[in-house]
Backbone as a ProteinNet text record, in pm:
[ID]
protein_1_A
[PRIMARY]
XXXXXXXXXXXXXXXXXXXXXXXXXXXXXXXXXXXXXXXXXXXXXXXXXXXXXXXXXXXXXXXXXXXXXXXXXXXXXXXXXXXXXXXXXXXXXXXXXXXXXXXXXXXXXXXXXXXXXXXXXXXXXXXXXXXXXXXXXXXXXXXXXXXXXXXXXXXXXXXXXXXXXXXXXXXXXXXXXXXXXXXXXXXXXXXXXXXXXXXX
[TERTIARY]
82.5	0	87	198.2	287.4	318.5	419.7	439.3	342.3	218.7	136	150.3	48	76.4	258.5	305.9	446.5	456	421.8	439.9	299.2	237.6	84.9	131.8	195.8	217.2	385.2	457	597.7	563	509.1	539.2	524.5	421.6	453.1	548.2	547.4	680.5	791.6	834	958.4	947.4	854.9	927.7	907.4	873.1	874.9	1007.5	1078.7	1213.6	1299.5	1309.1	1400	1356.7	1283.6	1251.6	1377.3	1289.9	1330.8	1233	1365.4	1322.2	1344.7	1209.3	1269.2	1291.5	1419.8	1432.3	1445.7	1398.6	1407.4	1264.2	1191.5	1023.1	995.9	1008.7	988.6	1018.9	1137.3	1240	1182.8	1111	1023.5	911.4	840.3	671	680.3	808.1	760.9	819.1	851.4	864.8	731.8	670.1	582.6	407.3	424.1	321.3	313.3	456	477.1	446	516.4	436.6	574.5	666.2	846.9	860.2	912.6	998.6	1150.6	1196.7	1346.8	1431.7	1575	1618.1	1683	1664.6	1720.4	1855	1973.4	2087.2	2122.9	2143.9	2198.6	2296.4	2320.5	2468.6	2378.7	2494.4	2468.1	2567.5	2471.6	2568	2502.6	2425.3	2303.4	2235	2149	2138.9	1962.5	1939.5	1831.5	1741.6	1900.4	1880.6	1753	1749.7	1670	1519.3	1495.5	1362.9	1319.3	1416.6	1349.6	1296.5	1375.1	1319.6	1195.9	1187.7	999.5	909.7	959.7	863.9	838.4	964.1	1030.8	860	854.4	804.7	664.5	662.4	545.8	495.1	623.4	677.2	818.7	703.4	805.6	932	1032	1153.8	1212.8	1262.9	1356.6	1465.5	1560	1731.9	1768.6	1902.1	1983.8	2050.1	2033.4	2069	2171.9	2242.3	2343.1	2264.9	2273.5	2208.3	2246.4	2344.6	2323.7	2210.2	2118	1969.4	1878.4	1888.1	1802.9	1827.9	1850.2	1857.9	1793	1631.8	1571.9	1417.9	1293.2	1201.7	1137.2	1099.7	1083.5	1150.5	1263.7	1369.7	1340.5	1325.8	1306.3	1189.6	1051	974	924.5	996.5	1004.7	1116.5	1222.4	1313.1	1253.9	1170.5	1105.8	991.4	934.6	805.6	894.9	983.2	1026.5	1068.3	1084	1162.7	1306.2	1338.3	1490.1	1496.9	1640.2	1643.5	1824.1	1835.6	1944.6	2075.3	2139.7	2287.2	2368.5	2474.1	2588.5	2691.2	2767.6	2903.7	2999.2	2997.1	3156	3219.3	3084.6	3086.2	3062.7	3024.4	2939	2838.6	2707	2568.5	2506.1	2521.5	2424.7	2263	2247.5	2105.3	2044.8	2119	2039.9	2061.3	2155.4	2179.2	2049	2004.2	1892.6	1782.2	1752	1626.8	1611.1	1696.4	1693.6	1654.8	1733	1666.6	1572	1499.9	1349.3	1284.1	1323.2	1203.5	1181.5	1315.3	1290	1225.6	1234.3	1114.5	995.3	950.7	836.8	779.6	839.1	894.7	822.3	933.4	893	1061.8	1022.4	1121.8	1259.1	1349.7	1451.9	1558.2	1596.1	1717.1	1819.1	1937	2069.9	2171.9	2237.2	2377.3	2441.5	2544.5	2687.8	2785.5	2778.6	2899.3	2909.4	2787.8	2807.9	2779.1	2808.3	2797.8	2771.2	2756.5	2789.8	2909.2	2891.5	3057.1	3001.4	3139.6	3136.5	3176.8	3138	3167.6	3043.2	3013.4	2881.7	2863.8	2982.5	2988.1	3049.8	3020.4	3087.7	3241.5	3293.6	3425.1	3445.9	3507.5	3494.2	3533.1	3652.8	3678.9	3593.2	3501.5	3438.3	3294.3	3306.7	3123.9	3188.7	3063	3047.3	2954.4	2960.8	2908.2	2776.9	2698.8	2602.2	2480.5	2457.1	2355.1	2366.6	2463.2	2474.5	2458.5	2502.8	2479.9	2371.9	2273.2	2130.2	2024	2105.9	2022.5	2020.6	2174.7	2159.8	2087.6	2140.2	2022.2	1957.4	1844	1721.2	1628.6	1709.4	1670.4	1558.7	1669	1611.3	1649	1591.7	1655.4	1687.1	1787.7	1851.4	1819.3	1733.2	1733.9	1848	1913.3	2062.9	1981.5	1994.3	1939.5	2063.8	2055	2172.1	2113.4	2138.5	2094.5	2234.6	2215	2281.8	2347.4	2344.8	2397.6	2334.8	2449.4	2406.8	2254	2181.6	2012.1	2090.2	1997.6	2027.2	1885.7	1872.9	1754.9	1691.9	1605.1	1535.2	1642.6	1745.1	1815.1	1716.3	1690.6	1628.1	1745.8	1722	1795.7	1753.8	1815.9	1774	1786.3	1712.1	1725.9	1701	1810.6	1829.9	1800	1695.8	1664.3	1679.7	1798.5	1836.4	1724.1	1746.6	1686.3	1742.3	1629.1	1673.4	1780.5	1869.5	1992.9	1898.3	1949.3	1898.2	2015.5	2017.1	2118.5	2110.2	2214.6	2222.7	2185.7	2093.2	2079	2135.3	2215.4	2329.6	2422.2	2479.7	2601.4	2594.5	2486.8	2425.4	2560	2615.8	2750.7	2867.2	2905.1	2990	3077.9	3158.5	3252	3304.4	3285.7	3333.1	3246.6	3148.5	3031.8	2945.4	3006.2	2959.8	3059.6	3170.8	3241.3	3202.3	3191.3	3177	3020.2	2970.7	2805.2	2765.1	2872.8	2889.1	2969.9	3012	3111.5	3002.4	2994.8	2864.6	2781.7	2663.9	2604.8	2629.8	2779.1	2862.2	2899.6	2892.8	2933.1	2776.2	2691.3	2557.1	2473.6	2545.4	2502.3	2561.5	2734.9	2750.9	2721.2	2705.7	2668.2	2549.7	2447.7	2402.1	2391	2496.3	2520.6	2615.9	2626.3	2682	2583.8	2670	2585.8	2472	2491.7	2428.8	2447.6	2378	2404.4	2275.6	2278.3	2254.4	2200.2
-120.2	0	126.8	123.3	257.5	272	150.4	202.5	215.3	234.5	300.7	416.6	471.8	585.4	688.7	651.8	724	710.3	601.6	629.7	713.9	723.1	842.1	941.8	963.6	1131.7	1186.2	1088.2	1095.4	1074	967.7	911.2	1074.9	1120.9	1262.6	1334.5	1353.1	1494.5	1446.3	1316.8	1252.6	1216.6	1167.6	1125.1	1252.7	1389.5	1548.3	1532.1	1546	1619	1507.3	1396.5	1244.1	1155.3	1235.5	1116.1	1020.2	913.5	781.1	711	671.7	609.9	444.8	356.5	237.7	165.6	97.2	58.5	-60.8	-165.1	-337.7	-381.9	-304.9	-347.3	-516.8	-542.1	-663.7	-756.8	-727.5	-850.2	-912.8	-849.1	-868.9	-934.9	-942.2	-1012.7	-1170.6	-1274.7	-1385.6	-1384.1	-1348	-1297.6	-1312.5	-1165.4	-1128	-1245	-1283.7	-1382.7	-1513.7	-1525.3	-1681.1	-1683.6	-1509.2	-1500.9	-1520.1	-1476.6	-1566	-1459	-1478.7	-1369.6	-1357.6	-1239.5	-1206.5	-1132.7	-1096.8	-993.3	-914.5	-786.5	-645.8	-680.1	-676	-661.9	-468.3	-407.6	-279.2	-180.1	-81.1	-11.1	144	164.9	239.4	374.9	502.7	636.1	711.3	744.7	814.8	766.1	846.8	790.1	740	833.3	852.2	659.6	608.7	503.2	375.2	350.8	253.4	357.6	445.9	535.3	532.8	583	569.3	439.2	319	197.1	181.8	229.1	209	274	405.1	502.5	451.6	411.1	406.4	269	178.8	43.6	56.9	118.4	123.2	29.4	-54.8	-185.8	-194.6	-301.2	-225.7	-316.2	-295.1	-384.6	-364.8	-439.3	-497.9	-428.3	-366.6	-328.9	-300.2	-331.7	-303.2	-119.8	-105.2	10.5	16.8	144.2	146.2	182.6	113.7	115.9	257.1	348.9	459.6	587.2	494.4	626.8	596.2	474.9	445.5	554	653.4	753.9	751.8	742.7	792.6	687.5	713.3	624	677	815.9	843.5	766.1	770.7	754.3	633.2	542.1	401.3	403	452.8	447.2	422.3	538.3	602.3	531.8	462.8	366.2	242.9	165.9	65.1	37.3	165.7	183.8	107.1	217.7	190.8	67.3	-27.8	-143.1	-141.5	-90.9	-45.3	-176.1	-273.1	-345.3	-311.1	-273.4	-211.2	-296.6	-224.3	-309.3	-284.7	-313.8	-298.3	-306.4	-223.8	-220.1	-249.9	-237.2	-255.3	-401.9	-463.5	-593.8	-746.8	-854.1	-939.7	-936.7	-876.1	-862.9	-980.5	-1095.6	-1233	-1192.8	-1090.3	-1070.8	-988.9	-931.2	-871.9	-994	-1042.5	-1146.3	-1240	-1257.3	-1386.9	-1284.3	-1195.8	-1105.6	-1117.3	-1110.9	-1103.3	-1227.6	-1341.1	-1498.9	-1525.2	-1445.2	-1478.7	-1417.9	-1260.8	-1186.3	-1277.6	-1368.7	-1449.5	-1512.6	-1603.4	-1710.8	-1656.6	-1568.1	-1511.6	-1466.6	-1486.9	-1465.2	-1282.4	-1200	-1060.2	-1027.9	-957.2	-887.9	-816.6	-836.7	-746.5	-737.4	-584.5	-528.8	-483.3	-569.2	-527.9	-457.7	-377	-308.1	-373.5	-461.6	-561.8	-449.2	-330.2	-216.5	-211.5	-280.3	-172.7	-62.7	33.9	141.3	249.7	367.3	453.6	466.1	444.6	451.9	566.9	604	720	683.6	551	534.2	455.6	481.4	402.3	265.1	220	58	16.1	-100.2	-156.1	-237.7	-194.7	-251	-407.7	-484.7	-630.1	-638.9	-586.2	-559.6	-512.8	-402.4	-330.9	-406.1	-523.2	-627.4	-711.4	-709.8	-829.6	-911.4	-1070	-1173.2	-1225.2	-1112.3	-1151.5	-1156.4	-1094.9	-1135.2	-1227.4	-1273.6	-1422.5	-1560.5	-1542.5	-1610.5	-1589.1	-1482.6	-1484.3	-1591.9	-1552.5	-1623.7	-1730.2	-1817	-1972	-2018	-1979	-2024.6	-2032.6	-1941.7	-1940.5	-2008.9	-2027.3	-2066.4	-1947.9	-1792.1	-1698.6	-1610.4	-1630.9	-1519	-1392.5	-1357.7	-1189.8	-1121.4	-1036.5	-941.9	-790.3	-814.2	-716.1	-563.4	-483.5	-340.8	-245.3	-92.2	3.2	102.4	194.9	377.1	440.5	490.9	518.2	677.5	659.8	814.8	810	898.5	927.7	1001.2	974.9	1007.3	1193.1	1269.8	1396.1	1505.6	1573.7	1685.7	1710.2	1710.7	1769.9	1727.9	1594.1	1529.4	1372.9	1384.9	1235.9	1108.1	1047.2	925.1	784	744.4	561.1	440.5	408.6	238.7	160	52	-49.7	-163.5	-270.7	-382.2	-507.5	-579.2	-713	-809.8	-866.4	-1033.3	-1128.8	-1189.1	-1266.4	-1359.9	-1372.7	-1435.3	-1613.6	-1730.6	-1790.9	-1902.7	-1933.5	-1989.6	-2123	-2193.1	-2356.8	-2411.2	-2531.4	-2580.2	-2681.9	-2747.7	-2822.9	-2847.9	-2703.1	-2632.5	-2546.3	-2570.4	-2456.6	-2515.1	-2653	-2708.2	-2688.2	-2639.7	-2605.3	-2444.6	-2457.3	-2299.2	-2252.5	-2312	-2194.6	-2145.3	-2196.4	-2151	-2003.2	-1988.7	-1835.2	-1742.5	-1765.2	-1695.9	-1651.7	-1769.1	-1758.2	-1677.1	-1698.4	-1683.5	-1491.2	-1477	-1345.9	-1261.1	-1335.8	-1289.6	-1221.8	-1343.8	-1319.6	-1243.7	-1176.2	-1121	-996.3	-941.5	-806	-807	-846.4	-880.3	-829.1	-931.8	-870.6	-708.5	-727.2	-589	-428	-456.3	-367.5	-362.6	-514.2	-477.2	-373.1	-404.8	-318.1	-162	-123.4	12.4	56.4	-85.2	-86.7	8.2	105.7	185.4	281.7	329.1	422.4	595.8	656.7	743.5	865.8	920.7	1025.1	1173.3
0	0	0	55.2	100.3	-71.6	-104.8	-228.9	-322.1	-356.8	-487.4	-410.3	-262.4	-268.8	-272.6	-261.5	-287.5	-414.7	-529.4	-703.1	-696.2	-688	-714.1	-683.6	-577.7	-545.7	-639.4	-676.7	-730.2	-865.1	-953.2	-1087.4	-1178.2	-1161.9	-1262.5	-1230.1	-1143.4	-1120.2	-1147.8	-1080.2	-1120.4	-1269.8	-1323.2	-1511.3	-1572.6	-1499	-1552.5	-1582.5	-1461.3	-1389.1	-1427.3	-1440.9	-1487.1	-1604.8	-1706.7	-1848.8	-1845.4	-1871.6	-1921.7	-2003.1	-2122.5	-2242.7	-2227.2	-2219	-2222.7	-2363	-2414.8	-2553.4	-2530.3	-2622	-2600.5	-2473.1	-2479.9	-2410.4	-2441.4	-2541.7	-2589.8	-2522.9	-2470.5	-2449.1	-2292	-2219.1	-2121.9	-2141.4	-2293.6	-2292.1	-2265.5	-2312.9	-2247.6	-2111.2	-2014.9	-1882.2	-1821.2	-1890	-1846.8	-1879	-2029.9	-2060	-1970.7	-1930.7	-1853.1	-1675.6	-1667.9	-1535.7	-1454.6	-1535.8	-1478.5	-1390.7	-1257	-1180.9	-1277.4	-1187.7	-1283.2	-1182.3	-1199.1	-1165.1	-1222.1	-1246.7	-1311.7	-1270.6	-1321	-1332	-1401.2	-1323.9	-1402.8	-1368	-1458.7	-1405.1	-1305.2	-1232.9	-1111.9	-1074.4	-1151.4	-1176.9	-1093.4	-995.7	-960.8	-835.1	-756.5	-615.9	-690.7	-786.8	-881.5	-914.2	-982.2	-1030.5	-1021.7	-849.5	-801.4	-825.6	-797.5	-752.4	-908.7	-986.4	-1121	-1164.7	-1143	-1212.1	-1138.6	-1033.1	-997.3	-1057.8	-1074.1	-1165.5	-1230.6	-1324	-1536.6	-1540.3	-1435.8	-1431.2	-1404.1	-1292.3	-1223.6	-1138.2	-1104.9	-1012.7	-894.5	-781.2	-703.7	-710.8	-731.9	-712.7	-609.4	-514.7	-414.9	-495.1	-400.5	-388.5	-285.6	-265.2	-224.6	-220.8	-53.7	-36.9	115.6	54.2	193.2	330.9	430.8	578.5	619.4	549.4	619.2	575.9	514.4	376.6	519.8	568.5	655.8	821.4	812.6	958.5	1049.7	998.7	1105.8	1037.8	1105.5	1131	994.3	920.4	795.6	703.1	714.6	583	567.7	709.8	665.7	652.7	661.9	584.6	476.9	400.3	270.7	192.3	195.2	171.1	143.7	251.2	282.6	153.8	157.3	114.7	-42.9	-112.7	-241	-262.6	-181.6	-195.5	-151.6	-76.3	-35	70.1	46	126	215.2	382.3	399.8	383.2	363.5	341.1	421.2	549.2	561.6	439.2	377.8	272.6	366	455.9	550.5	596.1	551.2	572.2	518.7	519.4	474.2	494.5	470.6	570.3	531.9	584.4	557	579.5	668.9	733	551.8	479.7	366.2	264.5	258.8	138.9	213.3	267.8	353	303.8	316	295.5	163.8	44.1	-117.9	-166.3	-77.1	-107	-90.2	47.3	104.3	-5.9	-53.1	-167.9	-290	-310.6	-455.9	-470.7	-325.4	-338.9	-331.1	-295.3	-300.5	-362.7	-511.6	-635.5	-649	-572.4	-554.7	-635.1	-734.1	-867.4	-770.4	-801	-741.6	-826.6	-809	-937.5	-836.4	-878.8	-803.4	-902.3	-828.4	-960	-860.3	-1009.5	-975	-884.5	-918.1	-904	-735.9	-702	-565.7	-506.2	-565.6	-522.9	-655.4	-648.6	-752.3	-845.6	-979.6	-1072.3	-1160.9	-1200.2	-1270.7	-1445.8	-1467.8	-1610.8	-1627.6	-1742.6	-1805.2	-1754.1	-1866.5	-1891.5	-1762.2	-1704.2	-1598	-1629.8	-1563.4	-1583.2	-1476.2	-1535.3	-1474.9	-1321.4	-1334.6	-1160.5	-1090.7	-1098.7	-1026.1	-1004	-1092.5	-1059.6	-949.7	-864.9	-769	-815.9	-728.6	-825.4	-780.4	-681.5	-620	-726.5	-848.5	-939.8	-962.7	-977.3	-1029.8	-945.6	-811.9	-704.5	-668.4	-686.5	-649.9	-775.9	-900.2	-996.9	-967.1	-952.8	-989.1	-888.4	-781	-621.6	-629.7	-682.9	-705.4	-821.8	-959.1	-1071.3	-1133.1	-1117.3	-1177.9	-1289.3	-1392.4	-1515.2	-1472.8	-1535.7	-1542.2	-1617.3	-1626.2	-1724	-1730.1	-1836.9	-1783.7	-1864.1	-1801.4	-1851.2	-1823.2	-1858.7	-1896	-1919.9	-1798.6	-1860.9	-1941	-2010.7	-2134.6	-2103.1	-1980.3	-1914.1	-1752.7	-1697.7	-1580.6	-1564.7	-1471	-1506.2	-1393.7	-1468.8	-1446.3	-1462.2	-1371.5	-1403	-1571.4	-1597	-1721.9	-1840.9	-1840.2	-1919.2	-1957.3	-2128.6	-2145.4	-2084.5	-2072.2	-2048.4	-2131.1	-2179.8	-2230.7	-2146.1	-2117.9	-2097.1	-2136.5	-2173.9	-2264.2	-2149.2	-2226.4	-2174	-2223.6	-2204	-2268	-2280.6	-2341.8	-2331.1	-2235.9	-2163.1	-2074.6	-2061.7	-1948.3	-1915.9	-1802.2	-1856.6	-1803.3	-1702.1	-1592.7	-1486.2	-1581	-1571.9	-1602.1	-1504.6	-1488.6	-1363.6	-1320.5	-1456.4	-1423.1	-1366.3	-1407.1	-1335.7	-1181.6	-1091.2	-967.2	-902.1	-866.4	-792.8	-812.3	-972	-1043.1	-1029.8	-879.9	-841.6	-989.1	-1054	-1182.4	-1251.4	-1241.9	-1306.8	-1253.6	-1116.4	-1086.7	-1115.9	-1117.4	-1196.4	-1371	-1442.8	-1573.6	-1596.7	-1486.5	-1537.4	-1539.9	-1403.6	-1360.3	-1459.6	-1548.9	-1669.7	-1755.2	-1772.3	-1908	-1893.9	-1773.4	-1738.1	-1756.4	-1709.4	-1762.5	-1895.5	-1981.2	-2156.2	-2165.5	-2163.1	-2207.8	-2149.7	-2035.8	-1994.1	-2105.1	-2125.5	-2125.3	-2286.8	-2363.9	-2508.4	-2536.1	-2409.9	-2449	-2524.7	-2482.6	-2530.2	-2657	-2753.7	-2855.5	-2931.7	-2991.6	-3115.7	-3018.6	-2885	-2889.6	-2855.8	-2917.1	-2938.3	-2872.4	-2803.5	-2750.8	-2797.1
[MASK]
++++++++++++++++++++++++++++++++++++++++++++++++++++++++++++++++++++++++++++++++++++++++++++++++++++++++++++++++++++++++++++++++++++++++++++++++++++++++++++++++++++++++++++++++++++++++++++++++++++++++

């Protein structure tokens, strides 16, 4: 309930002040026809990022956020409300990695950026991904959908987002330690193809 009213009182003003263009819509209809949960895989320039994909959607997605947005009994409110799930960075937080497993099975949508944190380059660079999309997928036996804003999202600036075609876990390979490596590879290849040929 919190989150419609917070997109009712936000979705206009915010896609005023933050347009976003979604490109590759398609690549979501058997997802969406089959009824498949997924998780957003995307790059992360902007504090903007997560708040928009609820707007851009009009769905609430689960993320990952730093435990320090959470201050006070509002913030976690209003955090909460959006799908904000808190993170310790300083640490291993098993208590949020256990919360993202519980949302999957519950098969409730959640979009993580590999980066971590905020980067200041488009494309993700390999070092800078962590391999928790990928360790969330195979666990779960959940497709990735890898997406890409095509610029840092910025005041009264259009922005693009590019939406891959689904990434699917082997279920062969869930035992296979190299296989989260390789899988977590691939996931950043398709992500950052996205942004082959675009232009602004």
């Amino acid at each position: 309930m919190i989150f419609y009213i917070l997109i009712a009182i936000l979705f206009i003003p915010l896609s005023i002040i933050f347009p976003i263009k979604k490109i590759g819509k398609s690549n979501l209809k058997t997802l969406k026809k089959n009824k498949q949960n997924y998780i957003i895989s995307c790059n992360h320039m902007s504090n903007m990022d997560p708040v928009m994909m609820d707007i851009t959607f009009g769905k609430k997605f689960r993320f990952l956020a730093k435990k320090e947005l959470f201050k006070n009994k509002f913030l976690t409110w209003f955090f909460r409300g959006l799908g904000a799930v808190p993170v310790d960075r300083t640490r291993a937080d098993t208590r949020a990695v256990k919360e993202i497993f519980a949302l999957l099975k519950k098969n409730k949508k959640v979009c993580i950026f590999p980066q971590g944190t905020r980067a200041k380059t488009i494309k993700i660079e390999g070092e800078t991904a962590k391999e928790g999309v990928a360790m969330f997928s195979i666990r779960t036996n959940t497709p990735v959908v890898p997406m890409m804003y095509s610029r840092k999202i910025k005041a009264f600036r259009r922005v693009k987002l590019y939406i891959g075609e689904p990434i699917y876990p082997d279920e062969t390979r869930k035992k296979d330690k190299e296989y989260l490596d390789e899988y977590s590879n691939l996931i950043i290849e398709k992500m950052n193809s996205l942004l082959e040929g675009d232009k602004q």
